Short mmCIF file of C-alpha atoms in Angstrom, two decimals:
data_model
loop_
_atom_site.label_atom_id
_atom_site.label_comp_id
_atom_site.label_asym_id
_atom_site.label_seq_id
_atom_site.Cartn_x
_atom_site.Cartn_y
_atom_site.Cartn_z
CA MET A 229 106.97 162.69 107.03
CA ARG A 230 107.91 163.37 104.33
CA ALA A 231 112.85 162.97 103.45
CA VAL A 232 114.59 166.08 104.16
CA ARG A 233 117.25 165.26 101.52
CA SER A 234 117.17 163.02 98.78
CA ILE A 235 118.87 160.21 97.61
CA GLY A 236 121.20 160.30 94.45
CA LEU A 237 121.68 156.18 93.47
CA ILE A 238 124.52 155.66 90.95
CA GLY A 239 125.78 152.24 89.91
CA ILE A 240 130.46 152.33 88.89
CA ARG A 241 130.55 149.19 86.50
CA CYS A 242 133.95 148.18 87.54
CA ASP A 243 135.49 145.03 88.71
CA ARG A 244 139.47 145.72 87.14
CA GLY A 245 140.95 145.65 90.84
CA SER A 246 139.65 141.95 91.55
CA SER A 247 142.54 139.61 93.20
CA PHE A 248 140.57 136.28 92.84
CA ALA A 249 137.04 136.75 90.09
CA ARG A 250 135.67 139.05 87.89
CA GLY A 251 132.08 139.93 87.34
CA SER A 252 130.79 142.15 90.29
CA ALA A 253 130.30 144.98 87.61
CA ASP A 254 127.01 143.18 86.61
CA ALA A 255 126.32 144.00 90.22
CA PRO A 256 124.50 147.60 89.99
CA ALA A 257 122.09 146.25 87.72
CA ALA A 258 120.95 143.11 90.32
CA ILE A 259 120.98 145.32 93.15
CA ARG A 260 118.71 147.68 91.94
CA ALA A 261 116.28 144.98 90.42
CA ALA A 262 116.12 143.31 94.34
CA LEU A 263 115.35 147.60 95.23
CA HIS A 264 112.93 147.74 92.36
CA CYS A 265 111.48 143.88 93.17
CA ASP A 266 107.53 144.04 93.77
CA SER A 267 108.29 140.83 96.34
CA GLY A 268 109.26 144.37 98.73
CA ASN A 269 108.15 147.88 98.92
CA ASP A 270 108.89 151.37 99.11
CA PHE A 271 109.49 151.57 103.49
CA ALA A 272 112.39 150.79 105.43
CA GLU A 273 112.52 149.19 109.10
CA HIS A 274 109.64 151.83 111.43
CA SER A 275 107.66 152.13 108.74
CA ILE A 276 109.86 155.00 107.32
CA PRO A 277 108.87 155.90 103.98
CA LEU A 278 111.67 155.99 101.16
CA TYR A 279 109.87 156.56 98.18
CA LEU A 280 111.93 155.10 95.45
CA SER A 281 110.29 156.35 92.77
CA GLU A 282 111.46 159.83 93.48
CA TRP A 283 115.05 158.60 94.30
CA PHE A 284 117.39 160.29 91.69
CA ASP A 285 119.27 157.31 89.29
CA ALA A 286 121.88 158.83 87.50
CA GLY A 287 122.92 155.40 86.27
CA ASP A 288 126.02 153.75 85.98
CA LEU A 289 130.00 154.75 85.36
CA VAL A 290 131.58 152.01 83.30
CA ASP A 291 135.24 151.61 83.75
CA PRO A 292 135.52 155.33 84.97
CA THR A 293 139.10 157.10 86.13
CA ASP A 294 139.18 157.97 89.98
CA HIS A 295 139.00 161.55 88.47
CA ALA A 296 135.71 160.72 86.62
CA ALA A 297 133.96 158.65 89.24
CA ALA A 298 134.93 161.69 92.13
CA ALA A 299 132.91 164.25 89.76
CA ALA A 300 130.13 162.48 89.70
CA ILE A 301 129.85 161.61 93.46
CA HIS A 302 130.95 165.82 94.41
CA GLN A 303 128.62 166.31 91.84
CA LEU A 304 125.18 164.68 93.29
CA LEU A 305 125.87 165.54 97.12
CA GLY A 306 126.37 169.92 95.08
CA ASP A 307 123.25 168.85 93.60
CA GLY A 308 121.48 168.13 96.55
CA TYR A 309 121.23 164.01 96.14
CA CYS A 310 122.98 162.28 99.30
CA PRO A 311 125.36 159.13 97.17
CA ILE A 312 124.34 155.63 97.55
CA VAL A 313 126.82 153.85 95.14
CA LEU A 314 126.34 150.65 93.68
CA GLY A 315 130.13 149.02 93.11
CA GLY A 316 131.59 146.97 92.16
CA ASP A 317 134.75 145.54 93.36
CA HIS A 318 135.53 147.56 96.22
CA ALA A 319 138.70 149.49 94.52
CA ILE A 320 135.02 151.75 93.51
CA THR A 321 135.45 153.11 97.59
CA ARG A 322 138.89 154.74 96.05
CA MET A 323 137.51 156.69 93.20
CA ALA A 324 134.09 157.64 95.49
CA LEU A 325 135.46 158.02 98.91
CA PRO A 326 137.44 161.18 97.85
CA GLY A 327 134.12 162.56 95.75
CA VAL A 328 133.13 163.14 99.30
CA LYS A 329 135.64 164.11 101.01
CA GLN A 330 136.28 167.18 98.46
CA PHE A 331 132.49 169.15 98.42
CA LEU A 332 133.20 168.16 102.48
CA THR A 333 135.79 170.72 102.03
CA SER A 334 134.63 173.03 99.85
CA MET A 335 131.49 173.47 101.76
CA PRO A 336 131.48 177.35 103.42
CA SER A 337 131.58 177.35 107.60
CA SER A 338 128.32 179.28 107.21
CA THR A 339 126.05 181.70 104.98
CA VAL A 340 127.95 185.31 105.93
CA SER A 341 131.77 183.07 105.21
CA ASP A 342 133.41 181.78 102.24
CA GLU A 343 135.63 179.91 104.84
CA PRO A 344 135.62 175.87 104.55
CA LEU A 345 134.33 173.54 106.76
CA ASP A 346 136.46 172.06 108.72
CA ARG A 347 134.43 168.72 109.18
CA PRO A 348 136.41 165.15 109.62
CA LEU A 349 135.45 162.58 107.32
CA VAL A 350 135.59 159.21 109.15
CA CYS A 351 134.59 156.32 107.09
CA LEU A 352 132.83 152.71 108.51
CA GLN A 353 133.85 149.59 106.63
CA PHE A 354 131.97 146.85 107.26
CA ASP A 355 134.52 143.94 105.43
CA ALA A 356 135.68 140.50 106.44
CA HIS A 357 139.32 142.16 105.01
CA PRO A 358 141.30 144.84 105.89
CA ASP A 359 141.98 146.21 101.94
CA LEU A 360 145.47 147.89 103.80
CA TYR A 361 147.97 145.96 101.34
CA ASP A 362 150.28 148.53 99.53
CA ALA A 363 149.69 145.41 96.08
CA LEU A 364 148.26 143.09 95.44
CA PRO A 365 147.34 141.19 91.59
CA CYS A 366 144.25 141.75 90.57
CA VAL A 367 142.96 139.29 87.49
CA SER A 368 142.62 141.67 85.56
CA GLY A 369 146.22 142.21 84.64
CA ALA A 370 145.47 145.87 86.29
CA ASP A 371 147.99 147.26 87.86
CA PRO A 372 149.07 146.07 91.74
CA THR A 373 148.07 149.55 93.46
CA ASP A 374 144.45 149.38 91.68
CA SER A 375 143.29 146.21 94.27
CA HIS A 376 140.29 145.82 95.47
CA ALA A 377 142.92 144.92 98.34
CA VAL A 378 144.96 148.21 98.62
CA GLN A 379 142.06 150.78 98.64
CA PHE A 380 142.14 152.22 102.14
CA SER A 381 145.82 152.12 102.28
CA ARG A 382 145.84 154.42 98.96
CA LEU A 383 142.56 157.04 100.98
CA LEU A 384 145.03 156.97 103.96
CA ASP A 385 148.25 158.33 102.80
CA PRO A 386 149.08 161.37 102.89
CA ASP A 387 150.91 161.21 99.69
CA PRO A 388 150.55 163.18 97.15
CA HIS A 389 146.47 165.77 97.85
CA GLY A 390 146.19 164.73 102.15
CA PRO A 391 144.73 161.37 103.53
CA GLN A 392 141.02 161.28 102.05
CA ILE A 393 139.90 159.88 105.34
CA ASP A 394 140.49 161.29 108.83
CA LEU A 395 139.36 158.07 109.92
CA LEU A 396 139.32 155.05 109.67
CA LEU A 397 136.69 152.17 111.35
CA GLN A 398 136.43 149.00 110.71
CA VAL A 399 134.15 146.04 111.77
CA GLY A 400 133.97 142.53 110.58
CA ILE A 401 137.49 141.57 109.99
CA ARG A 402 138.92 138.21 110.26
CA THR A 403 141.44 138.01 107.43
CA ALA A 404 144.33 140.53 108.86
CA THR A 405 147.71 139.42 107.63
CA THR A 406 150.66 141.41 109.43
CA GLU A 407 152.08 143.68 107.12
CA GLN A 408 147.87 145.13 107.15
CA THR A 409 148.21 144.84 110.98
CA GLU A 410 150.76 147.53 111.02
CA THR A 411 149.78 149.33 107.99
CA ALA A 412 146.06 149.47 110.36
CA ALA A 413 148.16 150.95 113.31
CA HIS A 414 150.71 153.29 111.32
CA PHE A 415 147.62 154.96 110.37
CA GLY A 416 145.00 154.45 113.79
CA VAL A 417 142.97 152.65 112.32
CA LYS A 418 140.60 150.83 114.65
CA THR A 419 138.86 147.28 114.28
CA LEU A 420 136.49 145.89 115.66
CA CYS A 421 137.44 142.29 114.22
CA ALA A 422 134.59 139.40 113.76
CA ALA A 423 135.24 137.30 117.06
CA ASP A 424 134.58 140.51 119.61
CA ALA A 425 131.50 141.75 117.07
CA ALA A 426 129.89 138.66 117.87
CA LEU A 427 129.66 139.30 121.12
CA MET A 428 127.84 142.64 120.38
CA SER A 429 124.37 143.37 118.78
CA GLY A 430 124.23 146.54 116.21
CA LEU A 431 123.55 148.79 118.97
CA ASP A 432 126.68 148.18 121.06
CA ILE A 433 128.30 148.30 117.75
CA ALA A 434 127.21 152.07 117.06
CA ALA A 435 128.56 153.06 120.68
CA TRP A 436 132.01 151.68 119.38
CA VAL A 437 131.72 153.75 116.30
CA SER A 438 130.24 157.06 118.46
CA ARG A 439 133.14 156.80 121.22
CA GLU A 440 135.90 155.78 118.44
CA VAL A 441 134.56 158.93 116.06
CA ASP A 442 134.59 160.94 120.31
CA ASN A 443 138.75 159.88 120.85
CA ARG A 444 139.57 160.55 118.15
CA PHE A 445 137.48 164.76 117.14
CA GLY A 446 136.54 165.44 120.42
CA GLN A 447 135.30 169.36 120.23
CA GLY A 448 138.40 170.48 118.18
CA MET A 449 136.44 170.37 114.57
CA GLY A 450 133.41 169.93 113.11
CA ALA A 451 131.12 167.99 113.27
CA PRO A 452 132.61 164.41 111.92
CA ALA A 453 130.81 162.78 108.71
CA LEU A 454 130.28 159.38 108.21
CA TYR A 455 130.94 157.49 105.14
CA ILE A 456 129.83 153.66 104.65
CA SER A 457 131.28 151.61 102.54
CA MET A 458 129.63 147.70 103.05
CA ASP A 459 131.83 144.90 101.79
CA LEU A 460 129.10 142.10 101.88
CA ASP A 461 132.35 139.74 102.83
CA GLY A 462 132.14 141.25 105.93
CA LEU A 463 128.88 139.39 106.33
CA ASP A 464 128.68 136.19 106.97
CA PRO A 465 128.58 133.68 103.50
CA ALA A 466 125.66 132.07 105.43
CA PHE A 467 123.68 135.82 104.70
CA ALA A 468 125.38 136.66 101.15
CA PRO A 469 126.75 133.66 99.13
CA GLY A 470 126.52 135.40 96.44
CA VAL A 471 130.74 137.08 96.76
CA ALA A 472 134.28 135.86 95.16
CA HIS A 473 135.99 136.29 98.67
CA ILE A 474 134.31 133.10 101.19
CA GLU A 475 135.20 133.82 104.72
CA PRO A 476 132.71 132.39 107.16
CA GLY A 477 132.71 133.45 110.89
CA GLY A 478 131.01 136.59 109.68
CA LEU A 479 129.07 139.56 110.71
CA SER A 480 124.71 138.80 110.56
CA VAL A 481 122.66 140.98 108.47
CA ARG A 482 121.17 141.98 111.33
CA GLN A 483 123.96 143.12 113.36
CA VAL A 484 124.58 145.38 110.11
CA ILE A 485 120.96 147.18 110.48
CA ASP A 486 121.21 147.71 113.28
CA THR A 487 124.77 148.96 114.03
CA ILE A 488 123.16 151.61 110.92
CA GLN A 489 120.12 151.93 112.48
CA SER A 490 121.87 153.73 115.91
CA LEU A 491 124.92 155.10 114.97
CA LYS A 492 124.91 159.03 115.90
CA VAL A 493 127.57 160.39 113.63
CA ASP A 494 126.48 162.07 110.55
CA VAL A 495 125.79 159.65 107.40
CA VAL A 496 126.14 161.65 104.45
CA ALA A 497 127.45 158.70 101.42
CA ALA A 498 127.73 155.57 101.58
CA ASP A 499 128.46 152.20 98.88
CA ILE A 500 127.71 148.95 98.91
CA VAL A 501 130.31 146.72 97.07
CA GLU A 502 131.23 143.25 95.75
CA LEU A 503 128.72 141.64 95.14
CA LEU A 504 129.37 138.64 92.44
CA PRO A 505 126.20 138.12 90.99
CA SER A 506 126.64 135.12 88.66
CA VAL A 507 127.27 132.88 91.95
CA ASP A 508 124.71 134.03 94.21
CA THR A 509 121.69 131.83 94.37
CA PRO A 510 118.86 131.38 92.26
CA ASN A 511 116.76 134.28 94.55
CA GLN A 512 118.95 136.38 94.56
CA ILE A 513 119.58 136.33 98.09
CA THR A 514 122.12 137.86 98.26
CA ALA A 515 121.40 140.95 95.87
CA ARG A 516 118.32 141.48 98.28
CA VAL A 517 120.47 141.44 101.21
CA ALA A 518 122.22 144.83 98.77
CA ALA A 519 118.86 146.16 98.38
CA LYS A 520 118.02 145.86 102.17
CA ILE A 521 121.12 147.75 103.56
CA ALA A 522 120.80 150.28 101.48
CA LYS A 523 117.33 150.62 102.03
CA GLU A 524 118.06 150.77 105.76
CA ILE A 525 121.53 153.30 104.50
CA ALA A 526 118.40 155.66 102.88
CA ALA A 527 116.92 155.37 105.67
CA THR A 528 119.37 156.80 108.18
CA LEU A 529 120.68 159.15 104.98
CA VAL A 530 117.30 161.25 104.37
CA HIS A 531 116.05 161.81 108.03
CA PRO A 532 119.24 162.22 109.49
CA THR A 533 119.91 163.73 113.32
CA ASN A 534 121.64 167.31 112.00
CA VAL A 535 121.87 167.14 108.12
CA PHE A 536 124.28 169.41 106.89
#
């Protein structure tokens, strides 16, 4: 079974938005090493071949501007690749996701019309934190509005260029503050907190995603596209200890994988963020978890139910 899409891998080596500990800029290399480690192979689960040697690797962007990162993602999509973006701290989502949005809004609705296809963009965020602050200090001294705890507020904000996300779905949240809960309500964010997710299988979580997408968009727009943003601290630290913000009580790797495998919404791109190699285990278990999730996302990307 050959893939109907191709994977474009790209790293964004940026951790200036980190609010506690830097070092996630070193993560792309660690995830690549785990992806290509001889202890594994080129298959995802269910015997899905991934042909890793055929993936296009665009290399790394180092501390790029938001515009440069978005342009790189847009270019990958335009060249026919489905991007998997390796962070970096979670602020890189603010850089990468607009490139997907711009691509979707520039696609013609048909081969005989130049009118753009009206496809809403949904973001599925696995995370311990809502990342919906208005501002939060960065240890690098960067602008607090560029923090890795702010990006989803900025992506949902209609100013100055309109919202870059049409619906944000959060899974695994267990640190929501009053400010962030109010922001979530303001923007219509739908949240499946860690306590509720703990009682659900991955199949259940994927069904929740489908219900929320159907409830928001119904039949009135083009088929929604899904961007997966996997913050590794969304996992319980028993499974992913190599992160800056340890927050017990999180998701299992099995739940996340089963959710990804069961999604019915068309996945078009993804990022994996917040790996901190300097605090990972000696056998790099968190990097290996990141690589495992990347492979299962890739299987969903290259063998979709519905294609562009």
